[in-house]
Tab-separated table of C-alpha atoms in Angstrom:
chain	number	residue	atom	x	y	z
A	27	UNK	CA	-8.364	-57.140	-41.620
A	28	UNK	CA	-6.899	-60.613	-41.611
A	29	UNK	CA	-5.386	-61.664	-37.975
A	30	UNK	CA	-1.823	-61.849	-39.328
A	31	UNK	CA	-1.879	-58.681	-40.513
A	32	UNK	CA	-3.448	-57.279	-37.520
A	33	UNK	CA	-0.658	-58.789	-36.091
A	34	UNK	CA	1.891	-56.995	-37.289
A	35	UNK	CA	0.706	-53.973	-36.938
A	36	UNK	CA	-0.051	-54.874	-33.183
A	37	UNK	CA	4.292	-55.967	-33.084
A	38	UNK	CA	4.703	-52.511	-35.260
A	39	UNK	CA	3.314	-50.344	-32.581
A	40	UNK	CA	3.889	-52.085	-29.541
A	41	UNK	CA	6.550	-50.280	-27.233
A	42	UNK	CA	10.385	-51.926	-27.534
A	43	UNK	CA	11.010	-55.094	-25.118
A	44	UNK	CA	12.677	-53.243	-22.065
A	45	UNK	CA	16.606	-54.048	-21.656
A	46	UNK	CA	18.130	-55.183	-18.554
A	47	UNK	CA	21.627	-55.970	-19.914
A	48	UNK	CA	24.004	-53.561	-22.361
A	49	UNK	CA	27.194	-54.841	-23.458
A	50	UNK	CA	29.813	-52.636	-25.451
A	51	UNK	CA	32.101	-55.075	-27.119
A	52	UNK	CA	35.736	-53.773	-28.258
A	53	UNK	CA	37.162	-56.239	-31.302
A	54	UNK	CA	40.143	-54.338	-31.742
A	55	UNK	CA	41.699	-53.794	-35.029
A	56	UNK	CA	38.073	-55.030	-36.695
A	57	UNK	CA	38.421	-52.779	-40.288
A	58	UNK	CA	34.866	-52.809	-41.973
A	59	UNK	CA	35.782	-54.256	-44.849
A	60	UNK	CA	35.872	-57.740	-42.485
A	61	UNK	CA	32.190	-57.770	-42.402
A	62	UNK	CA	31.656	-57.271	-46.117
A	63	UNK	CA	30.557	-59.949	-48.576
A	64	UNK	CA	31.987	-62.570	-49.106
A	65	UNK	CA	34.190	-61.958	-45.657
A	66	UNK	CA	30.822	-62.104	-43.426
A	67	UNK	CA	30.505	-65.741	-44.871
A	68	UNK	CA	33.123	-67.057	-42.394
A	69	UNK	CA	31.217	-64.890	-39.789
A	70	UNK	CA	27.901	-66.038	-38.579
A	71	UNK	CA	27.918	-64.368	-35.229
A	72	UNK	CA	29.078	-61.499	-36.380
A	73	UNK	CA	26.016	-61.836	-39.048
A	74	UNK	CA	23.658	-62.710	-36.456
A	75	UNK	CA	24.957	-59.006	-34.958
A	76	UNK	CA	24.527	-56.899	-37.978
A	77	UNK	CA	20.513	-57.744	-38.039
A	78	UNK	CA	19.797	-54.886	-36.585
A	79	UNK	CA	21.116	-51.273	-37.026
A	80	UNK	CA	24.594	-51.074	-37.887
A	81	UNK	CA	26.895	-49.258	-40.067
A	82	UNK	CA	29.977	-50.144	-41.348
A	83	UNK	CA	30.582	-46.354	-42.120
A	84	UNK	CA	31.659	-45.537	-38.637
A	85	UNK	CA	34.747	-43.346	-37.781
A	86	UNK	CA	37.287	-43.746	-35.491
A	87	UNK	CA	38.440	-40.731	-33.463
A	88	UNK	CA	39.075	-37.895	-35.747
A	89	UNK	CA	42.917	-37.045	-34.114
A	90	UNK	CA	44.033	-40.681	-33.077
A	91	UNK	CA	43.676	-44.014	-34.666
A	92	UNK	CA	45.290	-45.992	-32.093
A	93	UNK	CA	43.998	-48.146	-29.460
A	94	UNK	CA	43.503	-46.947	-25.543
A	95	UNK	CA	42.888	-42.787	-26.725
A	96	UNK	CA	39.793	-44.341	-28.630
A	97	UNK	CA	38.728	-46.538	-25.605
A	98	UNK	CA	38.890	-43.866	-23.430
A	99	UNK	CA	36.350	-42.041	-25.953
A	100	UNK	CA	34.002	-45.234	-25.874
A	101	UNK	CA	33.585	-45.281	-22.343
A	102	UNK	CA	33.834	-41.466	-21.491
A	103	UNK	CA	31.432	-40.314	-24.857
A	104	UNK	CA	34.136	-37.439	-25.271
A	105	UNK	CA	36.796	-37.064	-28.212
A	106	UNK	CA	40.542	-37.501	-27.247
A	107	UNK	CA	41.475	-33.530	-27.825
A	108	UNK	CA	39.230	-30.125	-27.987
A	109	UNK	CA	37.144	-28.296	-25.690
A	110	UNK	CA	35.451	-31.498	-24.644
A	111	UNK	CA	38.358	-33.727	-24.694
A	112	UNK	CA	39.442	-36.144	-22.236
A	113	UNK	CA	42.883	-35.426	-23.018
A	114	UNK	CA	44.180	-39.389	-22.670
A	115	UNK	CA	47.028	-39.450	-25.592
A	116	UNK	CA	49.161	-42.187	-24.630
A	117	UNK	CA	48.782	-45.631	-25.698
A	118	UNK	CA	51.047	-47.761	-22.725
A	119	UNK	CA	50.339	-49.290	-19.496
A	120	UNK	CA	49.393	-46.363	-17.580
A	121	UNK	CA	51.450	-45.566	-14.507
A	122	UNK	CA	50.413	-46.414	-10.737
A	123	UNK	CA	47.316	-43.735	-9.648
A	124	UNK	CA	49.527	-41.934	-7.681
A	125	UNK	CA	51.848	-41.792	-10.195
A	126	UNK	CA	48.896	-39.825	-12.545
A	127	UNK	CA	47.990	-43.124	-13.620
A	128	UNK	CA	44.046	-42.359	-14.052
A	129	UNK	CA	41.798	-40.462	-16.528
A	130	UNK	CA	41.141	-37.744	-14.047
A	131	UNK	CA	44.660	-36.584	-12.755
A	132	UNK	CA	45.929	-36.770	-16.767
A	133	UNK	CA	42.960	-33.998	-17.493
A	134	UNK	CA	43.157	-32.463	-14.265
A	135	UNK	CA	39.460	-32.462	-13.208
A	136	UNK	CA	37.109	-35.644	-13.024
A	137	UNK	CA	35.854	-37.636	-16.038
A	138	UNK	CA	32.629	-39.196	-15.919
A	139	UNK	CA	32.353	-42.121	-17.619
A	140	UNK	CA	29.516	-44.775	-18.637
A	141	UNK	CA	30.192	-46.689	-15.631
A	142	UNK	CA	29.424	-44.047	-13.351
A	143	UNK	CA	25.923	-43.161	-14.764
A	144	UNK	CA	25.234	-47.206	-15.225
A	145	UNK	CA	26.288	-47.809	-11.216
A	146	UNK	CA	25.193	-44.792	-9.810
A	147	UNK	CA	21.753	-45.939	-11.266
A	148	UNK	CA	21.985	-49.340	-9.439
A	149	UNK	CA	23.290	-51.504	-11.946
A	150	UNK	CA	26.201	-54.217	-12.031
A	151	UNK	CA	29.296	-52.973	-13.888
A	152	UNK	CA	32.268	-55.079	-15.516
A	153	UNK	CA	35.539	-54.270	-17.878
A	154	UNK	CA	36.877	-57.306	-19.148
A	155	UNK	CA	39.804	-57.154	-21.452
A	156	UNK	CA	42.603	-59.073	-23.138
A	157	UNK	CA	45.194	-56.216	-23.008
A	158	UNK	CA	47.386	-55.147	-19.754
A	159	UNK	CA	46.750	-51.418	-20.463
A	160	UNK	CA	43.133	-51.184	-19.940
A	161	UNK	CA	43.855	-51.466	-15.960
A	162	UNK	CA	43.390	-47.433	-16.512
A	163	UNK	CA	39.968	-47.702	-16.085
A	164	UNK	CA	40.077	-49.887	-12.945
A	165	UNK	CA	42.865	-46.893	-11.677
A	166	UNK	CA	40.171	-44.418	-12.627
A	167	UNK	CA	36.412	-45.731	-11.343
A	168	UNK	CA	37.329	-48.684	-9.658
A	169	UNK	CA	37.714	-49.141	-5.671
A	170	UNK	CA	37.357	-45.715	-3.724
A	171	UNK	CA	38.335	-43.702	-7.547
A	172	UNK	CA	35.345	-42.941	-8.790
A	173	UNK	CA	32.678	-39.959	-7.874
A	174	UNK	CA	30.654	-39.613	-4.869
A	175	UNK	CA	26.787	-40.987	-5.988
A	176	UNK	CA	24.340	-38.299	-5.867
A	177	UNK	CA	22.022	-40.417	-7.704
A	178	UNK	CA	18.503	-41.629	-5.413
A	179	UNK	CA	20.950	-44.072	-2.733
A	180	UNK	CA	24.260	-44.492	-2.828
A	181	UNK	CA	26.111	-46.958	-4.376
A	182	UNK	CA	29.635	-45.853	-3.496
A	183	UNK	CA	33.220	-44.689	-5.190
A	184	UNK	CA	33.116	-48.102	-6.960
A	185	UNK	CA	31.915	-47.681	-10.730
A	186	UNK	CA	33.579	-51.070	-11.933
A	187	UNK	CA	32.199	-53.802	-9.695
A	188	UNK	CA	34.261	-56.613	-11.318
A	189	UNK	CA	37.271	-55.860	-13.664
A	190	UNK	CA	38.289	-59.060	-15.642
A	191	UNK	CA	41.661	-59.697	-17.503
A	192	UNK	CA	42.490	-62.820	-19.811
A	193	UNK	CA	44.828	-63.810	-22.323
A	194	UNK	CA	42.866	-65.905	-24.324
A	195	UNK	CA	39.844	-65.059	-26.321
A	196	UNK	CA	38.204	-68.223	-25.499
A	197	UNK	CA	38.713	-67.947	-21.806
A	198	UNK	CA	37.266	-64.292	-21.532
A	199	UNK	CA	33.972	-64.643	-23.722
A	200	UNK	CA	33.467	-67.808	-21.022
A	201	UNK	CA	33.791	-65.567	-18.390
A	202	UNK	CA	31.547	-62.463	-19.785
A	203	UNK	CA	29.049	-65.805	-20.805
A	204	UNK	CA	29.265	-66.643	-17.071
A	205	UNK	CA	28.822	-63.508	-15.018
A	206	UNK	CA	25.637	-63.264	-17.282
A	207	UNK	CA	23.821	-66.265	-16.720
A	208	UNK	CA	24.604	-65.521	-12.849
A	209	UNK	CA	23.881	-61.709	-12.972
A	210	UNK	CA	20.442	-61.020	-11.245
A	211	UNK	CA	20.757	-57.292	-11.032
A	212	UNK	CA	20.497	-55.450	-14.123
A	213	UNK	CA	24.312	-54.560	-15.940
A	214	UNK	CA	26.440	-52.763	-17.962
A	215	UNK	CA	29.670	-54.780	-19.491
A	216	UNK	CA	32.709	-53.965	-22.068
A	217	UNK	CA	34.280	-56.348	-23.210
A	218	UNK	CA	37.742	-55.993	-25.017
A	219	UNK	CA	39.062	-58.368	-27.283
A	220	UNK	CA	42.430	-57.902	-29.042
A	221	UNK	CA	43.065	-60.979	-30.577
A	222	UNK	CA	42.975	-59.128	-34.491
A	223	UNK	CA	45.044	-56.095	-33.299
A	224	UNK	CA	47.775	-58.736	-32.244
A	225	UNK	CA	47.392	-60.657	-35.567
A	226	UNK	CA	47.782	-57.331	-37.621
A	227	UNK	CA	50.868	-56.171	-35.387
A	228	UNK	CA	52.095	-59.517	-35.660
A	229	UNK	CA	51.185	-60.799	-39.592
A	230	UNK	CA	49.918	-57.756	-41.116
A	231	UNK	CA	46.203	-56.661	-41.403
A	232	UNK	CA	45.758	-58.913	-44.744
A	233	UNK	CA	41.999	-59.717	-45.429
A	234	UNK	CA	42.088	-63.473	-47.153
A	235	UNK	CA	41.020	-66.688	-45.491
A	236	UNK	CA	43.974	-67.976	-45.312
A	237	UNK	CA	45.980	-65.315	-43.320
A	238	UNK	CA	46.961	-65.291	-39.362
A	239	UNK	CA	44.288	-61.685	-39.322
A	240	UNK	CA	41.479	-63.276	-41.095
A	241	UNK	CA	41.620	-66.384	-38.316
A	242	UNK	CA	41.734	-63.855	-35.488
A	243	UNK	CA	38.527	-62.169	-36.555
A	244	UNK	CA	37.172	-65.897	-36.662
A	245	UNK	CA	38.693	-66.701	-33.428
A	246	UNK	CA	36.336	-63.638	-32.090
A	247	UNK	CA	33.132	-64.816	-34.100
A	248	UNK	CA	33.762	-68.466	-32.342
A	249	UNK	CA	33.553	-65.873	-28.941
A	250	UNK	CA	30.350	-64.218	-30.013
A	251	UNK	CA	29.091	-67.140	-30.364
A	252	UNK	CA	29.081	-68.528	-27.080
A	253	UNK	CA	27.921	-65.176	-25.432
A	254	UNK	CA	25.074	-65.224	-27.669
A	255	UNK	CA	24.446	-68.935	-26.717
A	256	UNK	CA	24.410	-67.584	-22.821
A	257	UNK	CA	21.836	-64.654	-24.188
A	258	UNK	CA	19.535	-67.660	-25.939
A	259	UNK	CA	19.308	-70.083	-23.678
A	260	UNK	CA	18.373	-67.860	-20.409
A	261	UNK	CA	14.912	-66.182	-20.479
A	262	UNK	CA	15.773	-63.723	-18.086
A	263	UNK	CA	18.650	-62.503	-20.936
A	264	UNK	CA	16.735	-63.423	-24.071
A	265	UNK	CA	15.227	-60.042	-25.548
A	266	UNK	CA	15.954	-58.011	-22.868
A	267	UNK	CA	20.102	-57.888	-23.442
A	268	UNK	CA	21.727	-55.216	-26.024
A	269	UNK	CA	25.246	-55.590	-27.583
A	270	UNK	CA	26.875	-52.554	-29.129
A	271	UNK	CA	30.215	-53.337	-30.426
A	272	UNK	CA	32.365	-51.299	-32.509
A	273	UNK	CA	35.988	-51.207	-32.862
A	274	UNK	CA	38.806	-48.204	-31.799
A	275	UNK	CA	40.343	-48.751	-35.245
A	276	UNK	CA	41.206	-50.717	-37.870
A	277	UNK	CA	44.683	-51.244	-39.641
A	278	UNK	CA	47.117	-52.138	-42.369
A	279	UNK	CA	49.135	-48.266	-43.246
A	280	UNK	CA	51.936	-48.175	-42.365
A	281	UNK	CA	52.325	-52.149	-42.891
A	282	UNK	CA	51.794	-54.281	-39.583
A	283	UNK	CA	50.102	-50.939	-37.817
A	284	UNK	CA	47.255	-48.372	-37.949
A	285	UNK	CA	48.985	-44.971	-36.699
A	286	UNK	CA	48.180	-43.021	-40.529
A	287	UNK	CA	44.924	-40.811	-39.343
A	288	UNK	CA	44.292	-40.190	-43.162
A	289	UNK	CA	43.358	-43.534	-44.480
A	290	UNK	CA	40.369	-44.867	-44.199
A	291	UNK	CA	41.746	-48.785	-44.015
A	292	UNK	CA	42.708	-47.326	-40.022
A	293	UNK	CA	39.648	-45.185	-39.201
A	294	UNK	CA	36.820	-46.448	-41.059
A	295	UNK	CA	35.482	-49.208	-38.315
A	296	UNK	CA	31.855	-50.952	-37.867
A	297	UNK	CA	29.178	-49.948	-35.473
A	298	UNK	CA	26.333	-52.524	-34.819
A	299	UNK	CA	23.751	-52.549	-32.608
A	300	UNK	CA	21.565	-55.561	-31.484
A	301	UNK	CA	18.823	-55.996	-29.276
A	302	UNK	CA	17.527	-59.517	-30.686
A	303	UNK	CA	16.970	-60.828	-33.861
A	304	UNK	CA	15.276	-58.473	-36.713
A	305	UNK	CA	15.898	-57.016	-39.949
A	306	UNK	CA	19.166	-55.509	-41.237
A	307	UNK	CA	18.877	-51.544	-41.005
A	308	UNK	CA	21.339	-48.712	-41.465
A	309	UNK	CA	22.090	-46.949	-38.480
A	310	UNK	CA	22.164	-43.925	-40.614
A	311	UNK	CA	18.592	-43.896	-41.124
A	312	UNK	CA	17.057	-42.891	-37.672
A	313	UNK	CA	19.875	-40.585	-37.602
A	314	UNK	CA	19.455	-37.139	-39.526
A	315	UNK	CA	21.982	-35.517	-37.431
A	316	UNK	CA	24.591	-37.690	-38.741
A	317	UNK	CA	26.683	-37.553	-41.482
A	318	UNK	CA	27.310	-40.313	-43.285
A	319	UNK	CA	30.935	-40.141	-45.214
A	320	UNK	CA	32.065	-41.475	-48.126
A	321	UNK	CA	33.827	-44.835	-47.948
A	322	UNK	CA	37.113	-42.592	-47.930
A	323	UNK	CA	36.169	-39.587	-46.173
A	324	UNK	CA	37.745	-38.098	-42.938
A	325	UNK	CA	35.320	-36.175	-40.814
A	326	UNK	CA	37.365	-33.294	-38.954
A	327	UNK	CA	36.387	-33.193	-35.170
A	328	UNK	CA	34.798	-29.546	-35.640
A	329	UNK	CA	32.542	-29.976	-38.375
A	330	UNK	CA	29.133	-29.117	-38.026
A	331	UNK	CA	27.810	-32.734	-38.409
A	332	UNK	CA	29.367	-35.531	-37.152
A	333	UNK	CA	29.808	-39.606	-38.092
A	334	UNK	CA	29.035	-42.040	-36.185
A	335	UNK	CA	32.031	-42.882	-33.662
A	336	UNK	CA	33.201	-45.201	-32.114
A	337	UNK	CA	32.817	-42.668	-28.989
A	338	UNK	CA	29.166	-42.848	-28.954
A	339	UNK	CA	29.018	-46.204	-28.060
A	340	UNK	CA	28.635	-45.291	-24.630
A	341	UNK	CA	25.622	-43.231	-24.734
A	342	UNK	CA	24.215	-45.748	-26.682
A	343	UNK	CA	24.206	-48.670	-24.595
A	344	UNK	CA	22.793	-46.291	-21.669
A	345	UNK	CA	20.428	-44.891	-24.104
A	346	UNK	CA	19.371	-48.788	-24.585
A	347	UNK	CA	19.020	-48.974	-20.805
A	348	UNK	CA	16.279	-46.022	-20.651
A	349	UNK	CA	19.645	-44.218	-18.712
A	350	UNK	CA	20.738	-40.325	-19.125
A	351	UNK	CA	23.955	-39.176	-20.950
A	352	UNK	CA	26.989	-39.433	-19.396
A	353	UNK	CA	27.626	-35.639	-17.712
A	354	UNK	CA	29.950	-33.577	-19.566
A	355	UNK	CA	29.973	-36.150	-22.541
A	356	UNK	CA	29.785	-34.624	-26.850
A	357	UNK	CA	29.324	-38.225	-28.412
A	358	UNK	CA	25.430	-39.651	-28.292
A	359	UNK	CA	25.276	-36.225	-25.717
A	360	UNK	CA	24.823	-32.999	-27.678
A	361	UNK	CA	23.370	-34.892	-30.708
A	362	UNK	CA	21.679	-37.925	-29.155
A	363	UNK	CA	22.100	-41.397	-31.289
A	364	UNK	CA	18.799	-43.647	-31.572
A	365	UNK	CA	20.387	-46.860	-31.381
A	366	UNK	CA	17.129	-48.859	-32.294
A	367	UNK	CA	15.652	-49.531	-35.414
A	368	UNK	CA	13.415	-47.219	-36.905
């Protein structure tokens, strides 16, 4: 057999690289149809992303199309309503903690969430975001609100070691960039950015190159950029860091917002997973227990077999991680998601 080909079936069968760092990224607002042809042109980041599994047939929420309900269900791996709901409707800044300002007074028992399994297991935890409301999470598992660690030692009521707020798109993906060329533990990060749910609340969610939503999504490509810059040029981060990134909805019905659960230009959203460089795969394909709709279709949160949600990006990035399922989670839980490529 010739040595090339040896090769390659050497890189074929040899184990995946081991990953030290997971990052769920938020682009909120992102509809699919953003990273079609000839869209992705204007997008090489989010190109670089998509070689890899990825799917741009993933749902939103099957009850709510709207933005912190959805977030809730990224980090928690639970739907927003049903038996394994975590009940989170609202879509404001939440009220002070006392006030029932976190995710585990609103249900009325405790909500674990992927920052709990990631820091319970030892690693470094971060929520970064561009929007005021997502302090709920730092109310819920930040200093002295999470769950006591029964998990090997103790690493305390903490879950979110550093939350991180911003205005500007720019500013935060320099900070994410940042914290991981200093990080030296392994971590867990989501990042939020909101810059194309602003430009579609503000301009309309219009898909041409020349409209104020189209820039936005560019704005966040410029922002993947230099995170993936940080990833290259560090070998300690360089194939051994995974970026899931989704988005909690998309947009455009009713005109300047997303809130109609029936059309697919609000819940049909991208899911892409990367763990370096490869070939373009459907996510779909490692995935029998998934169902993957029709461009139009509306998967009811009961039926038998599921989409791809945005919820399961959780379970995904800890799957990544070689880390258990968040307890009492239904996304990436029940029916487990391989995030890798076949």
């Amino acid at each position: 057999m010739p040595a090339t080909a040896l090769a390659a079936l050497l890189a074929l069968a040899a184990p995946p690289a081991p990953i030290d760092h997971a990052l769920i990224i938020s682009v909120d607002g992102l509809r699919s149809d953003m990273l079609e042809p000839p869209n992705i042109g204007a997008l090489p980041h989010f190109a670089r992303l998509m070689r890899g599994p990825h799917t741009l047939e993933a749902r939103t929420d099957p009850q709510f199309t709207i933005t912190l309900p959805n977030h809730v269900s990224m980090l928690t791996g639970r739907p927003v309503l049903g038996p394994y709901g975590h009940t989170w409707a609202r879509n404001d800044d939440p009220p002070a903690a006392k006030d029932g300002g976190t995710l585990h007074l609103n249900k009325g028992a405790y909500i674990a969430s992927v920052f709990d399994v990631a820091h319970d297991h030892g690693l470094s935890t971060c929520c970064a975001s561009t929007k005021s409301k997502f302090w709920l999470f730092e109310q819920s598992y930040g200093w002295g609100a999470g769950a006591r660690d029964t998990t090997g030692d103790d690493n305390g009521l903490a879950k979110i070691d550093l939350f991180a707020f911003a205005n500007a798109t720019d500013e935060l993906a320099g900070s994410v960039a940042d914290r991981l060329r200093r990080e030296r533990k392994r971590s867990l990060s989501f990042i939020h950015f909101a810059a194309p749910d602003v430009a579609g609340h503000s301009f309309d969610w219009i898909v041409r190159p020349e409209s104020k939503y189209f820039a936005s999504v560019v704005e966040v490509d410029r922002a993947l950029g230099e995170i993936l810059r940080a990833i290259d040029e560090d070998p300690d981060l360089a194939g051994r860091t995974a970026i899931v990134l989704t988005a909690d909805h998309g947009g455009g019905v009713p005109r300047k917002t997303h809130t109609d659960i029936t059309c697919p230009l609000n819940f049909r959203i991208p899911f892409l997973v990367w763990s370096g460089d490869g070939e373009a795969s459907d996510l779909y394909a490692p995935n029998p227990g998934r169902l993957k709709p029709a461009r139009d279709a509306l998967v009811g949160r009961d039926d038998t077999l599921q989409p791809i949600r945005n919820g399961d990006a959780a379970n995904a990035a800890l799957s990544l991680l070689g880390l258990p399922p968040i307890p009492g989670s239904f996304y990436g839980s029940l029916v487990p998601l391989e995030p890798r490529r076949p």
